[in-house]
Coordinates of C-alpha atoms in Angstrom, one line a residue:
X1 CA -1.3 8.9 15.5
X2 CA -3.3 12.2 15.0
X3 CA -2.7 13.3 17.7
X4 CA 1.0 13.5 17.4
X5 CA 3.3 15.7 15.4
X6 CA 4.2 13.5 12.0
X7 CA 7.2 14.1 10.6
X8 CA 8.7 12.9 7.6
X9 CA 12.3 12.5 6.8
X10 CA 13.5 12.2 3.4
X11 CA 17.0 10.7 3.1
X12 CA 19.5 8.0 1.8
X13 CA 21.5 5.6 4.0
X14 CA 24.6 6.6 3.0
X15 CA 24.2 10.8 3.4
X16 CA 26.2 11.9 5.6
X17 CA 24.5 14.8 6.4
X18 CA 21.4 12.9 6.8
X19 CA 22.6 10.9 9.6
X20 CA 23.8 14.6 11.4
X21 CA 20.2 15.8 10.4
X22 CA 18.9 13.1 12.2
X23 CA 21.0 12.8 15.6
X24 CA 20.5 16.5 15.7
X25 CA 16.5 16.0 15.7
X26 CA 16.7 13.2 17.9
X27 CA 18.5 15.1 20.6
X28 CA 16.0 18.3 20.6
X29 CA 13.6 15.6 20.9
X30 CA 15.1 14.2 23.9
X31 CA 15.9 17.1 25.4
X32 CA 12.3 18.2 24.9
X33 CA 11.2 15.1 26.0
X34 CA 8.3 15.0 23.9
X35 CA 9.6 11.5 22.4
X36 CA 5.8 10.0 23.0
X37 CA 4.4 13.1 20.3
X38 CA 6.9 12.3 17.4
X39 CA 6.2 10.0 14.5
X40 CA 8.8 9.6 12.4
X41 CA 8.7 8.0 8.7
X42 CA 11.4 7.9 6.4
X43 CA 11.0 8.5 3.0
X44 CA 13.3 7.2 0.4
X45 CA 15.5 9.3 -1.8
X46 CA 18.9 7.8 -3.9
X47 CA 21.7 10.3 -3.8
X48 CA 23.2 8.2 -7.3
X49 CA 19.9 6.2 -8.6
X50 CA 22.5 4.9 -11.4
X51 CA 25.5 3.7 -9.3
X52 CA 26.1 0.4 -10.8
X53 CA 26.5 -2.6 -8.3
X54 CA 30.4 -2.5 -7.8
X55 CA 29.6 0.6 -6.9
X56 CA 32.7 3.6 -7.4
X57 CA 35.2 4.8 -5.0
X58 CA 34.4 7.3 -2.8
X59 CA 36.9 9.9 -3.4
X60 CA 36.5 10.0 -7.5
X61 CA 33.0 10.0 -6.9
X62 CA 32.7 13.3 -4.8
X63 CA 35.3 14.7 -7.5
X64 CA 33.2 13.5 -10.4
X65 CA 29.7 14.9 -9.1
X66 CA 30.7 17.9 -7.3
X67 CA 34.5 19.1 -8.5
X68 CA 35.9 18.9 -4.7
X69 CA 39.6 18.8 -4.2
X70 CA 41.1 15.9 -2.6
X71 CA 41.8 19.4 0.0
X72 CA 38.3 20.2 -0.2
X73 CA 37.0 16.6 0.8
X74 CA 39.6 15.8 3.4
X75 CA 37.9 18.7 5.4
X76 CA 34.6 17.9 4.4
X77 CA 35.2 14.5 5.9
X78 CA 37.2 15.8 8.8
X79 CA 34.3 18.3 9.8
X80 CA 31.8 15.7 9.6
X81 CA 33.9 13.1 11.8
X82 CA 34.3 15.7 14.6
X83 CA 30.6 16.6 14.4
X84 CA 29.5 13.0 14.4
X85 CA 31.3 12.2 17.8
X86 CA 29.8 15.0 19.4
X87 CA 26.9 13.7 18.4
X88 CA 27.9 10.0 19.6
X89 CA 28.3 8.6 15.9
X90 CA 31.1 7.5 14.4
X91 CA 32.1 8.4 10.5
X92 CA 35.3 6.0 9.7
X93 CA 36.3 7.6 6.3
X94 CA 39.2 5.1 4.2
X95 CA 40.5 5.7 1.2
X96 CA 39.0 2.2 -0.4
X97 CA 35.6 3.8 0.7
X98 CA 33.0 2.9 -2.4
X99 CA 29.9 4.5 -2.6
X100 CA 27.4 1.9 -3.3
X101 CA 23.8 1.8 -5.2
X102 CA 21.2 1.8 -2.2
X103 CA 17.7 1.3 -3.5
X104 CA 17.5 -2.7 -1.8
X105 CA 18.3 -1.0 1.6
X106 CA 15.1 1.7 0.8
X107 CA 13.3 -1.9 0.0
X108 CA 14.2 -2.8 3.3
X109 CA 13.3 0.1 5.5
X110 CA 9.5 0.2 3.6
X111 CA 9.1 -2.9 4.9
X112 CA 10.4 -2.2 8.3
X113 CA 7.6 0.4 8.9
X114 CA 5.2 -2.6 9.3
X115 CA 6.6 -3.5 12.2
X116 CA 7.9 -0.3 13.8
X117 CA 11.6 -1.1 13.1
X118 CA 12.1 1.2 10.5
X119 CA 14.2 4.3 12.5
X120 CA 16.4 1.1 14.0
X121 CA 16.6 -0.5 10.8
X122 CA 17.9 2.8 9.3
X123 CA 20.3 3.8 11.7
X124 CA 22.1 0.1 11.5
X125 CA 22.6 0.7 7.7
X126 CA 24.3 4.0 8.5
X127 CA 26.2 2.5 10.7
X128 CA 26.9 -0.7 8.6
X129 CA 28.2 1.8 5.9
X130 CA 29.8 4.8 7.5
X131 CA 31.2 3.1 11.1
X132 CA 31.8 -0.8 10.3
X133 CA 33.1 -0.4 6.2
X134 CA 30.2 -2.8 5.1
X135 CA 28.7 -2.8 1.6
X136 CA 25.2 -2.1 2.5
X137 CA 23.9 -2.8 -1.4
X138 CA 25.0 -6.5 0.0
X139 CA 22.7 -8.9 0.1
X140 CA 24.5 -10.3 3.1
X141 CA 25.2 -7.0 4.8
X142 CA 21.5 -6.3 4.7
X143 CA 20.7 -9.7 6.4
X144 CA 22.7 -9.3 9.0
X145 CA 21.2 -5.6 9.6
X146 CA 17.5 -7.0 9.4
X147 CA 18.3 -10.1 12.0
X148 CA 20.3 -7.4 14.4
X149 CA 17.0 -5.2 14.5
X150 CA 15.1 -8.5 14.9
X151 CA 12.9 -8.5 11.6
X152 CA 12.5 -11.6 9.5
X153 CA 15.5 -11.4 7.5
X154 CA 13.9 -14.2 5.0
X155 CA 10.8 -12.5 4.6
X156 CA 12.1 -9.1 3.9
X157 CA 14.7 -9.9 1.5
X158 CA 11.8 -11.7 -0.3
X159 CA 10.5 -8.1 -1.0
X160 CA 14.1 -7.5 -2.8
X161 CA 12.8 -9.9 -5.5
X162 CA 8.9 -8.9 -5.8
X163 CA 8.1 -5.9 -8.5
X164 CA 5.2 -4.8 -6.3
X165 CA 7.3 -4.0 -3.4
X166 CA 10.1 -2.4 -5.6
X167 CA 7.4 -0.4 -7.2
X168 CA 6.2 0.9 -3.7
X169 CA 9.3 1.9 -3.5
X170 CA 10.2 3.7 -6.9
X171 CA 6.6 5.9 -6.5
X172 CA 7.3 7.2 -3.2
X173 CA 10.6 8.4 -4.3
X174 CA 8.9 10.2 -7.2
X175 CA 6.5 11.5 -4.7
X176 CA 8.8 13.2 -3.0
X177 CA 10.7 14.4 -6.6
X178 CA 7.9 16.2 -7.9
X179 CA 6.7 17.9 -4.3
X180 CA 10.0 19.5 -5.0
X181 CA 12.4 17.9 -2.4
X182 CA 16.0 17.9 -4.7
X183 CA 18.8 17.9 -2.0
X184 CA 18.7 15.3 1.7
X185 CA 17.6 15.4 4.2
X186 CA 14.4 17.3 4.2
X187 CA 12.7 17.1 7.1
X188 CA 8.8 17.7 6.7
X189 CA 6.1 18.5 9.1
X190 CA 2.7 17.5 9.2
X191 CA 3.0 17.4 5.4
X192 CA 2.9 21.1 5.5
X193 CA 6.1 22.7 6.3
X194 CA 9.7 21.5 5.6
X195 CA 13.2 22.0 6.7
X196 CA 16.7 20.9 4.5
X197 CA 19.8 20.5 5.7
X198 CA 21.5 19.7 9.1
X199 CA 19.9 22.0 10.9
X200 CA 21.3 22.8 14.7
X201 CA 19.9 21.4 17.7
X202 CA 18.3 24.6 18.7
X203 CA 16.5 25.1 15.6
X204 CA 15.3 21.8 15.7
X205 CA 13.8 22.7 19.1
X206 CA 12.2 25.6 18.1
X207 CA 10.5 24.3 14.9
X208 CA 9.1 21.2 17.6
X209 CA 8.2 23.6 20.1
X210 CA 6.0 25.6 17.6
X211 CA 4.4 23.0 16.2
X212 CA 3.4 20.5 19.2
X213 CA 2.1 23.6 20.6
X214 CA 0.2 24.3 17.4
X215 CA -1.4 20.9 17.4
X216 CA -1.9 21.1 21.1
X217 CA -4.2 23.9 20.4
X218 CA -6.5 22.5 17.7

């Protein structure tokens, strides 16, 4: 892997804008077809560490933590749908829509690093939570996203129940807390440099351009 640009994304499952962040970044990629130079890891990060497990509706959540207007969400939600299908994903907003404690699913996806499944592992648990209306802090839920990437469901969900890997789990997410990363997704290079936000697809290619071409020369 030196030899390729590593890049570190730091995220939750159910960020919105961490799933834009992402397809964003995967299309400059692709259309800089420099897939085979890319190593992506993600990083865990809890958007609400203290949801409690029947978790809160959406809607009174947003207007809790950030103030929004039932106006004010309705085009947040609306903008992020429209940008989504551009994009090819689908964001199903409803109004029973809970937000839902996610630390098992971070579990999950350290474990799904092992065996290369973690970016497919990730992407399923969006999709569980924002396309299909699935509870992904469900024990159930997360089975059936672990067997559709092909992973040992029974062996991962062993990790769910062992302090060590919980642990793991809880340090890197301080890791990330006290290099200063407050707000998802930040997108880090090479451990060096760093990016927040949904950036476009353009910028995105830039920043990749720069830096392959910076390793390239070393």
């Amino acid at each position: 892997m030196a030899n390729k640009l590593k890049i570190d994304i730091v995220s939750d499952v159910v960020c919105p804008w961490c799933t834009i962040g992402y397809k964003r970044l995967e299309k400059a990629i692709q259309e800089l077809g420099v897939e085979d130079k890319i190593d992506i890891e993600w990083q865990p990060f809890e958007l609400n560490p203290n949801m409690p497990a029947e978790g809160q509706n959406v809607n009174e959540h947003i207007t809790e933590k950030y103030g929004s207007t039932t106006e004010q969400q309705n085009d947040s939600k609306r903008n992020m749908t429209e940008i989504g299908a551009d994009l090819g994903f689908t964001f199903d907003y409803f109004d029973d829509m809970r937000m839902v404690n996610t630390f098992d699913a971070h579990v999950l996806l350290e474990y799904a690093k092992d065996f290369g499944k973690q970016t497919e592992l990730k992407m399923t648990l969006t999709k569980a939570f924002f396309s299909d209306r699935k509870d992904v802090s469900k024990r159930d839920v997360l089975k059936e996203a672990l067997l559709e990437v092909g992973l040992n469901a029974n062996e991962a969900l062993a990790k769910l129940d062992s302090d060590e890997a919980r642990l793991e789990v809880r340090n890197k997410q301080n890791y990330w807390k006290n290099m200063g990363v407050n707000s998802v997704p930040t997108i880090v290079f090479n451990r060096k440099s760093a990016v927040t936000g949904a950036q476009p697809i353009d910028t995105f290619k830039q920043v990749l351009t720069e830096l392959i071409a910076e390793q390239q020369a070393v």
